[in-house]
Amino acid sequence: DSGVTQTPKHLITATGQRVTLRCSPRSGDLSVYWYQQSLDQGLQFLIQYYNGEERAKGNILERFSAQQFPDLHSELNLSSLELGDSALYFCASSVGGGTNTGELFFGEGSRLTVL
Amino acid sequence: GQQLNQSPQSMFIQEGEDVSMNCTSSSIFNTWLWYKQDPGEGPVLLIALYKAGELTSNGRLTAQFGITRKDSFLNISASIPSDVGIYFCAGYENNDMRFGAGTRLTVKP
């Protein structure tokens, strides 16, 4: 158990819809990362937050947005969903800040299926 | 961002064989990490390397941080069926984390 909690584990929805994925980082971690993993693909970095502020942005579509709340949990919002958005979405957390060593702790992922 | 160059892309080996995979980059990193992803799970950190030239072991796993800081390798000795999964390398430098595309390992009993 990494200590990172993601909900929901599975989600099936239709094209055009909007979903929200939730992540609670490990206790004490200030940094949250979101990654997308399509079938048999690598990890595509979407976005990183540190202590509530956006820290780095990757290949995140304009239809997607995220935020990190004061209690450090994070949400990834996916809107106007397309078939190609079907993927595993991982959240990872790390200590963050000046002491960050790059060690990430991943959640079990949210599997999104768009029909 | 730019992915690291990880090879091989996939490996099919017999139980008991040794495995070697590597990762290269055009940029230098001050930390190299290796993760394993079991089917249907999130990646789990196996080994982290913090110093150029460092050689670190974790059970049957051995990883090295290249002296140029632009590469790393991971060896698995005497493979067993539960070694099956995807192995990702990652380089970290100043809040910039890059992942390799992964090496998919299949172990035949």
PDB file of C-alpha atoms in Angstrom:
ATOM      1  CA  ASP A   1       0.000   0.000   0.000  1.00  0.00           C
ATOM      2  CA  SER A   2       1.614   3.239  -1.219  1.00  0.00           C
ATOM      3  CA  GLY A   3      -0.560   5.450   0.980  1.00  0.00           C
ATOM      4  CA  VAL A   4      -1.957   7.247  -2.080  1.00  0.00           C
ATOM      5  CA  THR A   5      -5.697   6.807  -2.517  1.00  0.00           C
ATOM      6  CA  GLN A   6      -7.519   7.264  -5.794  1.00  0.00           C
ATOM      7  CA  THR A   7     -11.233   7.157  -6.442  1.00  0.00           C
ATOM      8  CA  PRO A   8     -13.089   5.863  -8.293  1.00  0.00           C
ATOM      9  CA  LYS A   9     -11.201   2.701  -9.289  1.00  0.00           C
ATOM     10  CA  HIS A  10     -13.317   2.232 -12.394  1.00  0.00           C
ATOM     11  CA  LEU A  11     -15.530   4.610 -14.318  1.00  0.00           C
ATOM     12  CA  ILE A  12     -17.566   4.037 -17.457  1.00  0.00           C
ATOM     13  CA  THR A  13     -19.142   6.985 -19.173  1.00  0.00           C
ATOM     14  CA  ALA A  14     -20.243   8.252 -22.573  1.00  0.00           C
ATOM     15  CA  THR A  15     -18.610  10.606 -25.035  1.00  0.00           C
ATOM     16  CA  GLY A  16     -19.242  14.253 -24.309  1.00  0.00           C
ATOM     17  CA  GLN A  17     -19.590  13.702 -20.580  1.00  0.00           C
ATOM     18  CA  ARG A  18     -17.487  15.111 -17.743  1.00  0.00           C
ATOM     19  CA  VAL A  19     -15.857  13.179 -14.904  1.00  0.00           C
ATOM     20  CA  THR A  20     -13.831  14.011 -11.824  1.00  0.00           C
ATOM     21  CA  LEU A  21     -11.058  11.807 -10.490  1.00  0.00           C
ATOM     22  CA  ARG A  22      -9.927  12.231  -6.920  1.00  0.00           C
ATOM     23  CA  CYS A  23      -6.586  11.670  -5.238  1.00  0.00           C
ATOM     24  CA  SER A  24      -5.462  11.792  -1.620  1.00  0.00           C
ATOM     25  CA  PRO A  25      -1.670  11.911  -1.311  1.00  0.00           C
ATOM     26  CA  ARG A  26       0.445  10.132   1.271  1.00  0.00           C
ATOM     27  CA  SER A  27       0.361  11.775   4.663  1.00  0.00           C
ATOM     28  CA  GLY A  28       2.925  14.573   4.704  1.00  0.00           C
ATOM     29  CA  ASP A  29       3.432  14.743   0.938  1.00  0.00           C
ATOM     30  CA  LEU A  30       2.884  18.187  -0.520  1.00  0.00           C
ATOM     31  CA  SER A  31       3.293  17.380  -4.194  1.00  0.00           C
ATOM     32  CA  VAL A  32       0.743  15.625  -6.388  1.00  0.00           C
ATOM     33  CA  TYR A  33       1.283  14.468  -9.958  1.00  0.00           C
ATOM     34  CA  TRP A  34      -1.226  13.204 -12.512  1.00  0.00           C
ATOM     35  CA  TYR A  35      -0.280  10.741 -15.250  1.00  0.00           C
ATOM     36  CA  GLN A  36      -2.257   9.157 -18.084  1.00  0.00           C
ATOM     37  CA  GLN A  37      -1.494   5.636 -19.273  1.00  0.00           C
ATOM     38  CA  SER A  38      -3.283   4.445 -22.402  1.00  0.00           C
ATOM     39  CA  LEU A  39      -3.410   0.741 -23.219  1.00  0.00           C
ATOM     40  CA  ASP A  40       0.087  -0.740 -23.339  1.00  0.00           C
ATOM     41  CA  GLN A  41       1.625   2.713 -23.335  1.00  0.00           C
ATOM     42  CA  GLY A  42       4.004   4.530 -21.055  1.00  0.00           C
ATOM     43  CA  LEU A  43       3.228   7.146 -18.447  1.00  0.00           C
ATOM     44  CA  GLN A  44       2.275  10.505 -19.929  1.00  0.00           C
ATOM     45  CA  PHE A  45       2.772  13.351 -17.471  1.00  0.00           C
ATOM     46  CA  LEU A  46      -0.226  15.649 -17.228  1.00  0.00           C
ATOM     47  CA  ILE A  47       0.283  18.104 -14.395  1.00  0.00           C
ATOM     48  CA  GLN A  48       1.919  18.619 -10.986  1.00  0.00           C
ATOM     49  CA  TYR A  49       0.785  20.591  -7.962  1.00  0.00           C
ATOM     50  CA  TYR A  50       2.821  21.568  -4.953  1.00  0.00           C
ATOM     51  CA  ASN A  51       1.094  22.801  -1.804  1.00  0.00           C
ATOM     52  CA  GLY A  52      -1.921  24.018  -3.731  1.00  0.00           C
ATOM     53  CA  GLU A  53      -0.080  25.700  -6.579  1.00  0.00           C
ATOM     54  CA  GLU A  54       0.449  24.419 -10.104  1.00  0.00           C
ATOM     55  CA  ARG A  55       4.139  23.524 -10.406  1.00  0.00           C
ATOM     56  CA  ALA A  56       4.589  21.906 -13.808  1.00  0.00           C
ATOM     57  CA  LYS A  57       2.449  21.152 -16.805  1.00  0.00           C
ATOM     58  CA  GLY A  58       2.863  18.328 -19.283  1.00  0.00           C
ATOM     59  CA  ASN A  59       0.768  17.150 -22.187  1.00  0.00           C
ATOM     60  CA  ILE A  60      -2.544  18.054 -20.613  1.00  0.00           C
ATOM     61  CA  LEU A  61      -5.406  18.795 -22.971  1.00  0.00           C
ATOM     62  CA  GLU A  62      -7.393  22.012 -22.601  1.00  0.00           C
ATOM     63  CA  ARG A  63     -10.459  19.859 -21.885  1.00  0.00           C
ATOM     64  CA  PHE A  64      -8.701  18.628 -18.752  1.00  0.00           C
ATOM     65  CA  SER A  65      -8.085  20.629 -15.612  1.00  0.00           C
ATOM     66  CA  ALA A  66      -6.871  19.908 -12.119  1.00  0.00           C
ATOM     67  CA  GLN A  67      -6.530  21.516  -8.740  1.00  0.00           C
ATOM     68  CA  GLN A  68      -5.071  20.815  -5.342  1.00  0.00           C
ATOM     69  CA  PHE A  69      -7.109  21.798  -2.325  1.00  0.00           C
ATOM     70  CA  PRO A  70      -5.935  23.187   1.064  1.00  0.00           C
ATOM     71  CA  ASP A  71      -6.143  19.695   2.578  1.00  0.00           C
ATOM     72  CA  LEU A  72      -3.729  18.635  -0.242  1.00  0.00           C
ATOM     73  CA  HIS A  73      -6.093  16.277  -1.991  1.00  0.00           C
ATOM     74  CA  SER A  74      -6.313  16.790  -5.730  1.00  0.00           C
ATOM     75  CA  GLU A  75      -8.933  16.415  -8.402  1.00  0.00           C
ATOM     76  CA  LEU A  76      -8.525  15.890 -12.128  1.00  0.00           C
ATOM     77  CA  ASN A  77     -11.484  17.034 -14.196  1.00  0.00           C
ATOM     78  CA  LEU A  78     -11.969  15.603 -17.666  1.00  0.00           C
ATOM     79  CA  SER A  79     -14.649  17.181 -19.834  1.00  0.00           C
ATOM     80  CA  SER A  80     -16.131  16.714 -23.313  1.00  0.00           C
ATOM     81  CA  LEU A  81     -14.837  13.189 -23.151  1.00  0.00           C
ATOM     82  CA  GLU A  82     -13.745  11.402 -26.311  1.00  0.00           C
ATOM     83  CA  LEU A  83     -13.161   7.717 -26.976  1.00  0.00           C
ATOM     84  CA  GLY A  84      -9.410   8.339 -26.953  1.00  0.00           C
ATOM     85  CA  ASP A  85      -9.549   9.544 -23.356  1.00  0.00           C
ATOM     86  CA  SER A  86     -10.102   5.968 -22.225  1.00  0.00           C
ATOM     87  CA  ALA A  87      -7.049   5.190 -20.122  1.00  0.00           C
ATOM     88  CA  LEU A  88      -5.685   4.559 -16.678  1.00  0.00           C
ATOM     89  CA  TYR A  89      -5.165   7.804 -14.775  1.00  0.00           C
ATOM     90  CA  PHE A  90      -2.586   7.670 -12.014  1.00  0.00           C
ATOM     91  CA  CYS A  91      -1.997  10.055  -9.207  1.00  0.00           C
ATOM     92  CA  ALA A  92       1.387  10.081  -7.486  1.00  0.00           C
ATOM     93  CA  SER A  93       2.659  12.029  -4.529  1.00  0.00           C
ATOM     94  CA  SER A  94       6.045  13.052  -3.227  1.00  0.00           C
ATOM     95  CA  VAL A  95       7.469  15.111  -0.433  1.00  0.00           C
ATOM     96  CA  GLY A  96       8.018  17.983  -2.840  1.00  0.00           C
ATOM     97  CA  GLY A  97       9.890  21.198  -2.246  1.00  0.00           C
ATOM     98  CA  GLY A  98      13.611  21.528  -1.661  1.00  0.00           C
ATOM     99  CA  THR A  99      13.919  18.096  -0.089  1.00  0.00           C
ATOM    100  CA  ASN A 100      12.317  16.335  -3.021  1.00  0.00           C
ATOM    101  CA  THR A 101      14.332  13.337  -4.188  1.00  0.00           C
ATOM    102  CA  GLY A 102      12.130  12.488  -7.144  1.00  0.00           C
ATOM    103  CA  GLU A 103      10.703   9.405  -5.437  1.00  0.00           C
ATOM    104  CA  LEU A 104       7.062   9.142  -6.388  1.00  0.00           C
ATOM    105  CA  PHE A 105       4.421   7.020  -4.693  1.00  0.00           C
ATOM    106  CA  PHE A 106       1.648   6.018  -7.051  1.00  0.00           C
ATOM    107  CA  GLY A 107      -1.967   5.232  -6.374  1.00  0.00           C
ATOM    108  CA  GLU A 108      -3.662   2.208  -7.911  1.00  0.00           C
ATOM    109  CA  GLY A 109      -5.156   4.309 -10.661  1.00  0.00           C
ATOM    110  CA  SER A 110      -8.606   5.156 -11.968  1.00  0.00           C
ATOM    111  CA  ARG A 111      -9.577   3.239 -15.083  1.00  0.00           C
ATOM    112  CA  LEU A 112     -11.737   5.403 -17.317  1.00  0.00           C
ATOM    113  CA  THR A 113     -13.704   3.853 -20.160  1.00  0.00           C
ATOM    114  CA  VAL A 114     -15.465   6.191 -22.582  1.00  0.00           C
ATOM    115  CA  LEU A 115     -18.120   4.527 -24.732  1.00  0.00           C
TER     116      LEU A 115
ATOM    117  CA  GLY B   1       8.126  16.178 -21.852  1.00  0.00           C
ATOM    118  CA  GLN B   2      10.733  14.196 -23.746  1.00  0.00           C
ATOM    119  CA  GLN B   3      10.798  10.563 -22.697  1.00  0.00           C
ATOM    120  CA  LEU B   4      13.981   8.771 -21.858  1.00  0.00           C
ATOM    121  CA  ASN B   5      15.232   6.091 -24.265  1.00  0.00           C
ATOM    122  CA  GLN B   6      14.559   2.777 -22.570  1.00  0.00           C
ATOM    123  CA  SER B   7      15.443  -0.589 -24.065  1.00  0.00           C
ATOM    124  CA  PRO B   8      14.530  -3.220 -24.777  1.00  0.00           C
ATOM    125  CA  GLN B   9      10.843  -2.523 -25.307  1.00  0.00           C
ATOM    126  CA  SER B  10       9.936  -6.075 -24.312  1.00  0.00           C
ATOM    127  CA  MET B  11      11.623  -9.266 -23.192  1.00  0.00           C
ATOM    128  CA  PHE B  12      10.500 -12.884 -23.123  1.00  0.00           C
ATOM    129  CA  ILE B  13      12.717 -14.994 -20.906  1.00  0.00           C
ATOM    130  CA  GLN B  14      12.768 -18.361 -19.185  1.00  0.00           C
ATOM    131  CA  GLU B  15      12.478 -18.572 -15.429  1.00  0.00           C
ATOM    132  CA  GLY B  16      15.927 -18.553 -13.889  1.00  0.00           C
ATOM    133  CA  GLU B  17      17.510 -16.347 -16.550  1.00  0.00           C
ATOM    134  CA  ASP B  18      19.111 -13.002 -15.825  1.00  0.00           C
ATOM    135  CA  VAL B  19      17.652  -9.815 -17.309  1.00  0.00           C
ATOM    136  CA  SER B  20      19.240  -6.528 -18.209  1.00  0.00           C
ATOM    137  CA  MET B  21      17.566  -3.311 -19.309  1.00  0.00           C
ATOM    138  CA  ASN B  22      18.862   0.215 -19.692  1.00  0.00           C
ATOM    139  CA  CYS B  23      17.912   3.806 -20.077  1.00  0.00           C
ATOM    140  CA  THR B  24      19.713   6.689 -21.758  1.00  0.00           C
ATOM    141  CA  SER B  25      19.121  10.399 -22.001  1.00  0.00           C
ATOM    142  CA  SER B  26      20.558  13.400 -23.777  1.00  0.00           C
ATOM    143  CA  SER B  27      20.201  15.356 -20.514  1.00  0.00           C
ATOM    144  CA  ILE B  28      21.927  14.759 -17.205  1.00  0.00           C
ATOM    145  CA  PHE B  29      19.994  13.839 -14.089  1.00  0.00           C
ATOM    146  CA  ASN B  30      20.992  13.943 -10.443  1.00  0.00           C
ATOM    147  CA  THR B  31      18.679  11.051  -9.592  1.00  0.00           C
ATOM    148  CA  TRP B  32      17.817   7.890 -11.506  1.00  0.00           C
ATOM    149  CA  LEU B  33      14.923   5.687 -10.381  1.00  0.00           C
ATOM    150  CA  TRP B  34      13.510   2.350 -11.427  1.00  0.00           C
ATOM    151  CA  TYR B  35       9.829   1.453 -10.987  1.00  0.00           C
ATOM    152  CA  LYS B  36       7.883  -1.743 -11.582  1.00  0.00           C
ATOM    153  CA  GLN B  37       4.245  -1.870 -12.596  1.00  0.00           C
ATOM    154  CA  ASP B  38       2.344  -5.088 -11.994  1.00  0.00           C
ATOM    155  CA  PRO B  39      -0.665  -5.702 -14.255  1.00  0.00           C
ATOM    156  CA  GLY B  40      -3.584  -3.503 -13.176  1.00  0.00           C
ATOM    157  CA  GLU B  41      -1.562  -1.716 -10.501  1.00  0.00           C
ATOM    158  CA  GLY B  42       0.289   1.538 -10.090  1.00  0.00           C
ATOM    159  CA  PRO B  43       4.095   1.682 -10.469  1.00  0.00           C
ATOM    160  CA  VAL B  44       6.117   0.914  -7.371  1.00  0.00           C
ATOM    161  CA  LEU B  45       9.592   2.253  -6.682  1.00  0.00           C
ATOM    162  CA  LEU B  46      12.257  -0.460  -6.803  1.00  0.00           C
ATOM    163  CA  ILE B  47      15.549   1.396  -6.577  1.00  0.00           C
ATOM    164  CA  ALA B  48      16.649   5.034  -6.386  1.00  0.00           C
ATOM    165  CA  LEU B  49      20.184   6.149  -7.284  1.00  0.00           C
ATOM    166  CA  TYR B  50      21.564   9.505  -6.191  1.00  0.00           C
ATOM    167  CA  LYS B  51      25.213   9.586  -7.185  1.00  0.00           C
ATOM    168  CA  ALA B  52      27.007   9.108 -10.501  1.00  0.00           C
ATOM    169  CA  GLY B  53      28.682   5.707 -10.550  1.00  0.00           C
ATOM    170  CA  GLU B  54      26.526   4.417  -7.691  1.00  0.00           C
ATOM    171  CA  LEU B  55      25.688   0.710  -7.791  1.00  0.00           C
ATOM    172  CA  THR B  56      22.749  -0.337  -5.609  1.00  0.00           C
ATOM    173  CA  SER B  57      21.147  -3.706  -4.968  1.00  0.00           C
ATOM    174  CA  ASN B  58      17.713  -4.648  -3.724  1.00  0.00           C
ATOM    175  CA  GLY B  59      17.513  -8.420  -3.431  1.00  0.00           C
ATOM    176  CA  ARG B  60      17.911  -9.884  -6.921  1.00  0.00           C
ATOM    177  CA  LEU B  61      17.830  -6.409  -8.452  1.00  0.00           C
ATOM    178  CA  THR B  62      20.930  -4.340  -9.150  1.00  0.00           C
ATOM    179  CA  ALA B  63      20.919  -0.874 -10.666  1.00  0.00           C
ATOM    180  CA  GLN B  64      23.680   1.519 -11.597  1.00  0.00           C
ATOM    181  CA  PHE B  65      23.774   5.279 -12.092  1.00  0.00           C
ATOM    182  CA  GLY B  66      25.974   5.929 -15.127  1.00  0.00           C
ATOM    183  CA  ILE B  67      29.145   7.913 -14.634  1.00  0.00           C
ATOM    184  CA  THR B  68      28.059  10.476 -17.246  1.00  0.00           C
ATOM    185  CA  ARG B  69      24.741  10.944 -15.376  1.00  0.00           C
ATOM    186  CA  LYS B  70      22.970  10.291 -18.677  1.00  0.00           C
ATOM    187  CA  ASP B  71      22.216   6.613 -18.291  1.00  0.00           C
ATOM    188  CA  SER B  72      21.264   3.840 -15.921  1.00  0.00           C
ATOM    189  CA  PHE B  73      20.779   0.094 -16.091  1.00  0.00           C
ATOM    190  CA  LEU B  74      18.782  -2.438 -14.134  1.00  0.00           C
ATOM    191  CA  ASN B  75      19.689  -6.111 -13.817  1.00  0.00           C
ATOM    192  CA  ILE B  76      17.448  -8.833 -12.446  1.00  0.00           C
ATOM    193  CA  SER B  77      19.148 -12.075 -11.563  1.00  0.00           C
ATOM    194  CA  ALA B  78      17.563 -15.538 -11.502  1.00  0.00           C
ATOM    195  CA  SER B  79      14.160 -14.330 -12.708  1.00  0.00           C
ATOM    196  CA  ILE B  80      10.968 -15.780 -11.247  1.00  0.00           C
ATOM    197  CA  PRO B  81       7.383 -15.656 -12.552  1.00  0.00           C
ATOM    198  CA  SER B  82       6.407 -12.767 -10.274  1.00  0.00           C
ATOM    199  CA  ASP B  83       9.014 -10.567 -11.988  1.00  0.00           C
ATOM    200  CA  VAL B  84       6.455 -10.209 -14.781  1.00  0.00           C
ATOM    201  CA  GLY B  85       5.430  -6.600 -15.351  1.00  0.00           C
ATOM    202  CA  ILE B  86       6.513  -3.334 -16.886  1.00  0.00           C
ATOM    203  CA  TYR B  87       9.744  -1.751 -15.659  1.00  0.00           C
ATOM    204  CA  PHE B  88      10.105   2.008 -15.994  1.00  0.00           C
ATOM    205  CA  CYS B  89      13.229   4.048 -15.612  1.00  0.00           C
ATOM    206  CA  ALA B  90      12.948   7.666 -14.536  1.00  0.00           C
ATOM    207  CA  GLY B  91      15.365  10.557 -14.356  1.00  0.00           C
ATOM    208  CA  TYR B  92      14.901  13.469 -11.955  1.00  0.00           C
ATOM    209  CA  GLU B  93      16.557  16.888 -11.935  1.00  0.00           C
ATOM    210  CA  ASN B  94      15.260  20.131 -10.407  1.00  0.00           C
ATOM    211  CA  ASN B  95      11.611  19.107 -10.275  1.00  0.00           C
ATOM    212  CA  ASP B  96      11.820  17.721 -13.805  1.00  0.00           C
ATOM    213  CA  MET B  97      10.807  14.039 -13.814  1.00  0.00           C
ATOM    214  CA  ARG B  98      11.077  12.070 -17.056  1.00  0.00           C
ATOM    215  CA  PHE B  99       9.989   8.464 -17.570  1.00  0.00           C
ATOM    216  CA  GLY B 100      11.143   5.892 -20.067  1.00  0.00           C
ATOM    217  CA  ALA B 101       8.533   4.118 -22.193  1.00  0.00           C
ATOM    218  CA  GLY B 102       8.951   0.936 -20.177  1.00  0.00           C
ATOM    219  CA  THR B 103      10.296  -2.585 -20.662  1.00  0.00           C
ATOM    220  CA  ARG B 104       7.608  -5.258 -20.634  1.00  0.00           C
ATOM    221  CA  LEU B 105       8.981  -8.439 -19.070  1.00  0.00           C
ATOM    222  CA  THR B 106       7.420 -11.856 -19.568  1.00  0.00           C
ATOM    223  CA  VAL B 107       8.827 -14.800 -17.644  1.00  0.00           C
ATOM    224  CA  LYS B 108       8.003 -18.300 -18.832  1.00  0.00           C
ATOM    225  CA  PRO B 109       7.956 -20.951 -16.086  1.00  0.00           C
TER     226      PRO B 109
END
